[in-house]
Tab-separated table of C-alpha atoms in Angstrom:
chain	number	residue	atom	x	y	z
C	1188	ASP	CA	0.000	0.000	0.000
C	1189	VAL	CA	1.040	3.567	-0.643
C	1190	LYS	CA	2.157	5.289	2.458
C	1191	VAL	CA	2.172	9.025	3.030
C	1192	THR	CA	4.083	10.031	6.131
C	1193	GLN	CA	3.847	13.407	7.816
C	1194	SER	CA	6.762	14.068	10.103
C	1195	SER	CA	4.842	15.341	13.114
C	1196	ARG	CA	1.394	14.581	14.513
C	1197	TYR	CA	1.348	17.593	16.821
C	1198	LEU	CA	3.323	20.836	16.717
C	1199	VAL	CA	3.223	23.944	18.863
C	1200	LYS	CA	4.969	27.024	17.487
C	1201	ARG	CA	5.201	30.661	18.436
C	1202	THR	CA	3.863	33.561	16.413
C	1203	GLY	CA	6.455	34.756	13.903
C	1204	GLU	CA	8.394	31.487	13.758
C	1205	LYS	CA	9.225	29.857	10.448
C	1206	VAL	CA	7.551	26.451	10.385
C	1207	PHE	CA	8.306	23.476	8.165
C	1208	LEU	CA	5.818	20.647	7.696
C	1209	GLU	CA	7.279	17.638	5.947
C	1210	CYS	CA	5.528	14.998	3.885
C	1211	VAL	CA	7.044	11.898	2.283
C	1212	GLN	CA	5.385	9.310	0.030
C	1213	ASP	CA	6.870	5.965	-0.926
C	1214	MET	CA	5.145	5.007	-4.189
C	1215	ASP	CA	6.661	7.290	-6.793
C	1216	HIS	CA	3.523	9.417	-7.119
C	1217	GLU	CA	3.870	12.473	-9.319
C	1218	ASN	CA	1.220	14.564	-7.618
C	1219	MET	CA	1.350	15.832	-4.053
C	1220	PHE	CA	-0.977	18.166	-2.174
C	1221	TRP	CA	-1.261	20.202	0.998
C	1222	TYR	CA	-4.656	20.886	2.556
C	1223	ARG	CA	-5.757	22.506	5.737
C	1224	GLN	CA	-8.847	21.320	7.548
C	1225	ASP	CA	-10.873	23.540	9.834
C	1226	PRO	CA	-14.221	22.910	11.536
C	1227	GLY	CA	-17.096	24.024	9.331
C	1228	LEU	CA	-14.804	24.796	6.389
C	1229	GLY	CA	-13.899	21.291	5.258
C	1230	LEU	CA	-10.686	20.738	3.310
C	1231	ARG	CA	-9.096	23.675	1.547
C	1232	LEU	CA	-6.249	23.232	-0.923
C	1233	ILE	CA	-3.157	25.296	-0.132
C	1234	TYR	CA	-0.680	24.167	-2.796
C	1235	PHE	CA	-0.076	21.204	-5.017
C	1236	SER	CA	2.792	19.896	-7.116
C	1237	TYR	CA	2.678	17.675	-10.177
C	1238	ASP	CA	6.425	17.246	-10.588
C	1239	VAL	CA	9.747	17.957	-8.942
C	1240	LYS	CA	10.341	21.698	-8.561
C	1241	MET	CA	6.837	22.402	-9.893
C	1242	LYS	CA	4.126	23.962	-7.752
C	1243	GLU	CA	0.692	25.410	-8.225
C	1244	LYS	CA	-1.327	27.609	-5.895
C	1245	GLY	CA	-4.521	26.216	-4.507
C	1246	ASP	CA	-7.428	28.087	-2.990
C	1247	ILE	CA	-5.647	29.595	0.025
C	1248	PRO	CA	-1.889	29.995	-0.650
C	1249	GLU	CA	-1.428	33.268	1.233
C	1250	GLY	CA	1.064	32.966	4.069
C	1251	TYR	CA	2.408	29.638	2.809
C	1252	SER	CA	5.073	28.406	0.430
C	1253	VAL	CA	6.141	24.930	-0.645
C	1254	SER	CA	9.213	23.073	-1.752
C	1255	ARG	CA	9.587	19.930	-3.794
C	1256	GLU	CA	13.242	19.152	-4.416
C	1257	LYS	CA	12.731	15.388	-4.624
C	1258	LYS	CA	9.794	13.459	-6.019
C	1259	GLU	CA	8.951	11.758	-2.744
C	1260	ARG	CA	9.042	14.835	-0.513
C	1261	PHE	CA	6.758	17.856	-0.409
C	1262	SER	CA	7.299	20.470	2.270
C	1263	LEU	CA	4.895	23.159	3.426
C	1264	ILE	CA	6.480	26.304	4.837
C	1265	LEU	CA	4.833	28.913	7.007
C	1266	GLU	CA	7.152	31.869	6.558
C	1267	SER	CA	5.977	33.681	9.677
C	1268	ALA	CA	3.443	31.694	11.640
C	1269	SER	CA	0.314	33.441	12.838
C	1270	THR	CA	-2.450	32.314	15.174
C	1271	ASN	CA	-4.931	32.063	12.289
C	1272	GLN	CA	-2.763	29.301	10.853
C	1273	THR	CA	-3.632	27.044	13.774
C	1274	SER	CA	-5.212	24.093	11.997
C	1275	MET	CA	-4.968	20.461	10.941
C	1276	TYR	CA	-2.697	20.105	7.914
C	1277	LEU	CA	-3.133	17.143	5.606
C	1278	CYS	CA	-0.729	15.969	2.930
C	1279	ALA	CA	-1.871	13.728	0.069
C	1280	SER	CA	-0.413	12.128	-3.031
C	1281	SER	CA	-1.753	10.531	-6.192
C	1282	LEU	CA	-0.530	8.837	-9.333
C	1283	ARG	CA	-3.579	9.876	-11.309
C	1284	GLY	CA	-6.327	11.916	-9.701
C	1285	TYR	CA	-9.114	9.588	-10.785
C	1286	TYR	CA	-7.463	6.727	-8.865
C	1287	GLY	CA	-8.035	8.719	-5.683
C	1288	TYR	CA	-5.695	10.376	-3.246
C	1289	THR	CA	-3.743	8.803	-0.390
C	1290	PHE	CA	-3.590	10.973	2.705
C	1291	GLY	CA	-1.147	11.181	5.565
C	1292	SER	CA	-2.313	11.117	9.177
C	1293	GLY	CA	-2.194	14.877	9.493
C	1294	THR	CA	-0.270	17.417	11.545
C	1295	ARG	CA	-2.189	19.401	14.103
C	1296	LEU	CA	-0.413	22.743	14.342
C	1297	THR	CA	-1.055	25.202	17.130
C	1298	VAL	CA	0.431	28.683	16.870
C	1299	VAL	CA	0.558	30.552	20.162
D	1264	GLY	CA	-17.303	25.189	-11.433
D	1265	ASN	CA	-16.997	21.756	-9.928
D	1266	SER	CA	-18.403	21.211	-6.464
D	1267	VAL	CA	-19.895	18.694	-4.074
D	1268	THR	CA	-22.756	19.209	-1.656
D	1269	GLN	CA	-23.365	16.701	1.086
D	1270	MET	CA	-25.914	16.576	3.840
D	1271	GLU	CA	-25.059	18.460	6.949
D	1272	GLY	CA	-24.464	16.598	10.127
D	1273	PRO	CA	-24.102	15.574	12.677
D	1274	VAL	CA	-25.915	12.296	12.153
D	1275	THR	CA	-26.557	10.138	15.207
D	1276	LEU	CA	-27.791	6.567	14.808
D	1277	SER	CA	-28.220	3.525	16.979
D	1278	GLU	CA	-26.178	0.429	16.243
D	1279	GLU	CA	-27.638	-1.698	13.413
D	1280	ALA	CA	-29.613	1.227	11.969
D	1281	PHE	CA	-29.622	1.986	8.243
D	1282	LEU	CA	-27.376	4.815	7.099
D	1283	THR	CA	-27.778	7.203	4.189
D	1284	ILE	CA	-25.565	10.227	3.660
D	1285	ASN	CA	-26.639	12.278	0.659
D	1286	CYS	CA	-24.157	13.704	-1.829
D	1287	THR	CA	-24.869	15.649	-5.008
D	1288	TYR	CA	-22.388	17.168	-7.388
D	1289	THR	CA	-21.952	19.818	-10.055
D	1290	ALA	CA	-19.308	19.221	-12.701
D	1291	THR	CA	-18.315	20.753	-16.016
D	1292	GLY	CA	-17.249	17.374	-17.344
D	1293	TYR	CA	-17.529	13.708	-16.470
D	1294	PRO	CA	-16.203	13.203	-12.936
D	1295	SER	CA	-15.000	10.268	-10.908
D	1296	LEU	CA	-16.694	10.176	-7.512
D	1297	PHE	CA	-15.333	9.156	-4.134
D	1298	TRP	CA	-16.223	8.674	-0.494
D	1299	TYR	CA	-13.501	9.170	2.080
D	1300	VAL	CA	-13.698	8.438	5.804
D	1301	GLN	CA	-11.809	10.208	8.579
D	1302	TYR	CA	-11.567	8.559	11.979
D	1303	PRO	CA	-10.808	10.746	15.009
D	1304	GLY	CA	-7.297	12.178	14.928
D	1305	GLU	CA	-6.482	10.620	11.564
D	1306	GLY	CA	-6.179	11.631	7.934
D	1307	LEU	CA	-8.701	10.710	5.255
D	1308	GLN	CA	-8.927	7.162	3.928
D	1309	LEU	CA	-10.463	6.236	0.610
D	1310	LEU	CA	-13.625	4.253	1.344
D	1311	LEU	CA	-14.991	3.638	-2.148
D	1312	LYS	CA	-15.134	5.138	-5.615
D	1313	ALA	CA	-16.975	5.009	-8.937
D	1314	THR	CA	-15.711	6.225	-12.277
D	1315	LYS	CA	-18.730	6.091	-14.586
D	1316	ALA	CA	-22.499	6.280	-14.559
D	1317	ASP	CA	-24.328	3.382	-12.848
D	1318	ASP	CA	-21.098	2.076	-11.302
D	1319	LYS	CA	-21.501	0.944	-7.711
D	1320	GLY	CA	-18.596	1.368	-5.352
D	1321	SER	CA	-18.537	-0.797	-2.244
D	1322	ASN	CA	-16.289	-1.481	0.725
D	1323	LYS	CA	-16.731	-2.610	4.349
D	1324	GLY	CA	-20.508	-2.875	3.903
D	1325	PHE	CA	-20.796	0.663	2.513
D	1326	GLU	CA	-22.171	1.254	-0.980
D	1327	ALA	CA	-22.713	4.196	-3.303
D	1328	THR	CA	-24.066	4.279	-6.871
D	1329	TYR	CA	-23.034	6.886	-9.442
D	1330	ARG	CA	-26.311	8.406	-10.682
D	1331	LYS	CA	-25.693	10.707	-13.609
D	1332	GLU	CA	-29.361	11.572	-14.107
D	1333	THR	CA	-29.656	12.932	-10.566
D	1334	THR	CA	-25.973	13.960	-10.224
D	1335	SER	CA	-25.809	12.032	-6.963
D	1336	PHE	CA	-23.566	9.573	-5.130
D	1337	HIS	CA	-25.324	8.773	-1.861
D	1338	LEU	CA	-23.526	6.643	0.712
D	1339	GLU	CA	-25.470	3.774	2.311
D	1340	LYS	CA	-24.897	1.025	4.826
D	1341	GLY	CA	-27.497	-1.460	5.918
D	1342	SER	CA	-26.395	-1.891	9.531
D	1343	VAL	CA	-23.979	0.540	11.153
D	1344	GLN	CA	-21.620	-0.292	13.986
D	1345	VAL	CA	-20.109	1.851	16.715
D	1346	SER	CA	-16.792	1.551	14.880
D	1347	ASP	CA	-18.296	3.399	11.884
D	1348	SER	CA	-18.352	6.622	13.909
D	1349	ALA	CA	-16.289	9.040	11.820
D	1350	VAL	CA	-16.530	11.969	9.427
D	1351	TYR	CA	-17.451	11.068	5.835
D	1352	PHE	CA	-16.440	13.180	2.838
D	1353	CYS	CA	-17.839	13.007	-0.668
D	1354	ALA	CA	-15.458	14.143	-3.425
D	1355	LEU	CA	-15.127	14.431	-7.182
D	1356	ILE	CA	-12.365	14.853	-9.718
D	1357	LEU	CA	-12.424	15.286	-13.465
D	1358	TYR	CA	-10.420	13.014	-15.732
D	1359	ASN	CA	-6.835	14.222	-16.226
D	1360	ASN	CA	-7.359	16.875	-13.596
D	1361	ASN	CA	-5.458	17.238	-10.343
D	1362	ASP	CA	-8.068	19.273	-8.513
D	1363	MET	CA	-10.183	17.038	-6.292
D	1364	ARG	CA	-13.160	18.833	-4.750
D	1365	PHE	CA	-14.451	17.753	-1.352
D	1366	GLY	CA	-17.759	18.200	0.379
D	1367	ALA	CA	-17.842	19.751	3.831
D	1368	GLY	CA	-18.000	16.380	5.565
D	1369	THR	CA	-20.724	14.666	7.586
D	1370	ARG	CA	-20.021	13.531	11.119
D	1371	LEU	CA	-21.612	10.200	12.011
D	1372	THR	CA	-21.945	8.998	15.585
D	1373	VAL	CA	-23.227	5.488	16.223
D	1374	LYS	CA	-24.440	4.719	19.731
D	1375	PRO	CA	-24.543	1.205	21.220
């Protein structure tokens, strides 16, 4: 089975810190995604990547950036964390979208 | 645009009750349809999918039929268990597209 691993389950960071969320997949998937999940708002796409060094903005990219230097790894970067970025962050990957996505277990980030 | 609307929760049922969670979609093309399940503290897991009209996806006693005429993909289970308590997401994606659209999620609680 495809496995998507997010490096941390829980993180607590201070306002203004630079935060890195790491995601690794082990099945050579081309496509990788970062979502945030908030109560009442569902899943919102932050960024996605369809190839190494390629990235596309999703619905809510403001305050975030991403890096994909290797095919298996997709990093989400909060340049200067703010309290409104407290959320559950979900990484996903896919070979072809219509096969479905495989999600990681999520990182619950709290910014204080 | 492409979007998914699913019934609002929360839904509370007794064990062995029949479950229906409604999902309708709007799409500019011919989508593939999915149901994902999220257990507490976890990421999303693919539950079932259907790629063309009249296809029935099934898994773990859950079923959903792709109805093009009513643009629907309702999730059903004949007899729910306490272990089915989770949040359920309906989703769609167009062929050769990397933009999966999710519904807002429906929280199901099953009581013994």
